[in-house]
Amino acid sequence: MGITGLILTVLWLGALGMTVFALIHAIRQRPDAFTAVDKLTKPVWIAILAASLGALLLARTPIGLLGIAAVVATGVYLADVRPKVDEIQRGPRW
């Protein structure tokens, strides 16, 4: 396998974990929280994240076309949607 294969496997497992976390988070949220922060609806985000998970499982690498698209979609959810959905449900964190 070599060092390159090991690094790619660690990156793939990290991307897989990140996507599973994002999917579980999206499933657990209230549907009205997504529209309250002017984001796509809950079913659309669940479909995007499920497709990202499927793409990662199919590609078996985070650096191919499918893997990069999956990581970007998951990153958008975690960096943009998740904080706003959490804030609308819990209030500001200070």
mmCIF file of C-alpha atoms in Angstrom:
data_model
loop_
_atom_site.group_PDB
_atom_site.id
_atom_site.type_symbol
_atom_site.label_atom_id
_atom_site.label_comp_id
_atom_site.label_asym_id
_atom_site.label_seq_id
_atom_site.Cartn_x
_atom_site.Cartn_y
_atom_site.Cartn_z
ATOM 1 C CA MET A 1 0.000 0.000 0.000
ATOM 2 C CA GLY A 2 2.799 2.425 0.796
ATOM 3 C CA ILE A 3 2.731 5.821 2.446
ATOM 4 C CA THR A 4 0.693 7.403 -0.357
ATOM 5 C CA GLY A 5 -2.008 4.772 -0.044
ATOM 6 C CA LEU A 6 -2.059 5.213 3.720
ATOM 7 C CA ILE A 7 -2.458 8.988 3.408
ATOM 8 C CA LEU A 8 -5.273 8.596 0.886
ATOM 9 C CA THR A 9 -7.020 6.091 3.129
ATOM 10 C CA VAL A 10 -6.810 8.466 6.105
ATOM 11 C CA LEU A 11 -8.161 11.334 3.968
ATOM 12 C CA TRP A 12 -10.985 9.122 2.689
ATOM 13 C CA LEU A 13 -11.923 8.013 6.208
ATOM 14 C CA GLY A 14 -11.893 11.639 7.382
ATOM 15 C CA ALA A 15 -14.128 12.704 4.493
ATOM 16 C CA LEU A 16 -16.431 9.754 5.172
ATOM 17 C CA GLY A 17 -16.695 10.633 8.866
ATOM 18 C CA MET A 18 -17.349 14.277 8.068
ATOM 19 C CA THR A 19 -20.130 13.354 5.647
ATOM 20 C CA VAL A 20 -21.772 10.893 8.043
ATOM 21 C CA PHE A 21 -21.682 13.538 10.794
ATOM 22 C CA ALA A 22 -23.249 16.153 8.503
ATOM 23 C CA LEU A 23 -25.954 13.730 7.337
ATOM 24 C CA ILE A 24 -26.888 12.769 10.898
ATOM 25 C CA HIS A 25 -26.948 16.431 11.894
ATOM 26 C CA ALA A 26 -29.247 17.318 8.985
ATOM 27 C CA ILE A 27 -31.610 14.453 9.800
ATOM 28 C CA ARG A 28 -31.936 15.539 13.447
ATOM 29 C CA GLN A 29 -32.844 19.179 12.730
ATOM 30 C CA ARG A 30 -36.330 20.687 12.458
ATOM 31 C CA PRO A 31 -37.459 21.241 8.846
ATOM 32 C CA ASP A 32 -38.505 24.852 9.460
ATOM 33 C CA ALA A 33 -35.022 25.799 10.690
ATOM 34 C CA PHE A 34 -33.590 25.445 7.180
ATOM 35 C CA THR A 35 -36.110 27.757 5.569
ATOM 36 C CA ALA A 36 -35.894 30.199 8.483
ATOM 37 C CA VAL A 37 -32.246 30.891 7.631
ATOM 38 C CA ASP A 38 -32.937 31.103 3.865
ATOM 39 C CA LYS A 39 -31.185 27.855 2.959
ATOM 40 C CA LEU A 40 -32.325 24.897 0.892
ATOM 41 C CA THR A 41 -34.985 22.720 2.503
ATOM 42 C CA LYS A 42 -34.196 19.832 4.814
ATOM 43 C CA PRO A 43 -35.064 17.096 2.259
ATOM 44 C CA VAL A 44 -32.789 18.710 -0.329
ATOM 45 C CA TRP A 45 -29.851 18.853 2.089
ATOM 46 C CA ILE A 46 -30.450 15.269 3.167
ATOM 47 C CA ALA A 47 -30.460 14.213 -0.490
ATOM 48 C CA ILE A 48 -27.263 16.162 -1.198
ATOM 49 C CA LEU A 49 -25.474 14.675 1.802
ATOM 50 C CA ALA A 50 -26.735 11.153 1.077
ATOM 51 C CA ALA A 51 -25.511 11.501 -2.504
ATOM 52 C CA SER A 52 -22.176 12.745 -1.154
ATOM 53 C CA LEU A 53 -21.925 9.705 1.095
ATOM 54 C CA GLY A 54 -22.752 7.427 -1.831
ATOM 55 C CA ALA A 55 -20.171 9.173 -4.011
ATOM 56 C CA LEU A 56 -17.475 8.736 -1.378
ATOM 57 C CA LEU A 57 -18.323 5.083 -0.958
ATOM 58 C CA LEU A 58 -18.358 4.572 -4.713
ATOM 59 C CA ALA A 59 -15.170 6.518 -5.432
ATOM 60 C CA ARG A 60 -13.164 5.060 -2.514
ATOM 61 C CA THR A 61 -10.954 8.167 -2.656
ATOM 62 C CA PRO A 62 -11.476 11.821 -1.731
ATOM 63 C CA ILE A 63 -9.323 13.160 -4.570
ATOM 64 C CA GLY A 64 -11.258 12.016 -7.638
ATOM 65 C CA LEU A 65 -14.054 13.994 -9.259
ATOM 66 C CA LEU A 66 -16.778 12.334 -7.171
ATOM 67 C CA GLY A 67 -14.756 12.590 -3.986
ATOM 68 C CA ILE A 68 -14.007 16.274 -4.414
ATOM 69 C CA ALA A 69 -17.662 17.061 -5.195
ATOM 70 C CA ALA A 70 -18.739 15.130 -2.092
ATOM 71 C CA VAL A 71 -16.227 16.896 0.155
ATOM 72 C CA VAL A 72 -17.210 20.318 -1.192
ATOM 73 C CA ALA A 73 -20.940 19.658 -0.677
ATOM 74 C CA THR A 74 -20.317 18.421 2.853
ATOM 75 C CA GLY A 75 -18.033 21.361 3.570
ATOM 76 C CA VAL A 76 -20.682 23.833 2.431
ATOM 77 C CA TYR A 77 -23.205 22.233 4.759
ATOM 78 C CA LEU A 78 -20.838 22.189 7.737
ATOM 79 C CA ALA A 79 -19.421 25.678 7.218
ATOM 80 C CA ASP A 80 -22.512 27.584 6.097
ATOM 81 C CA VAL A 81 -25.751 25.780 6.856
ATOM 82 C CA ARG A 82 -25.027 23.986 10.128
ATOM 83 C CA PRO A 83 -23.969 27.048 12.166
ATOM 84 C CA LYS A 84 -27.000 29.048 11.055
ATOM 85 C CA VAL A 85 -29.435 26.199 11.688
ATOM 86 C CA ASP A 86 -27.925 25.635 15.128
ATOM 87 C CA GLU A 87 -28.082 29.348 15.921
ATOM 88 C CA ILE A 88 -31.733 29.664 14.921
ATOM 89 C CA GLN A 89 -32.667 26.728 17.146
ATOM 90 C CA ARG A 90 -30.479 27.505 20.161
ATOM 91 C CA GLY A 91 -29.899 31.239 19.943
ATOM 92 C CA PRO A 92 -26.549 33.033 19.881
ATOM 93 C CA ARG A 93 -23.641 31.394 21.705
ATOM 94 C CA TRP A 94 -22.693 34.243 23.979
#
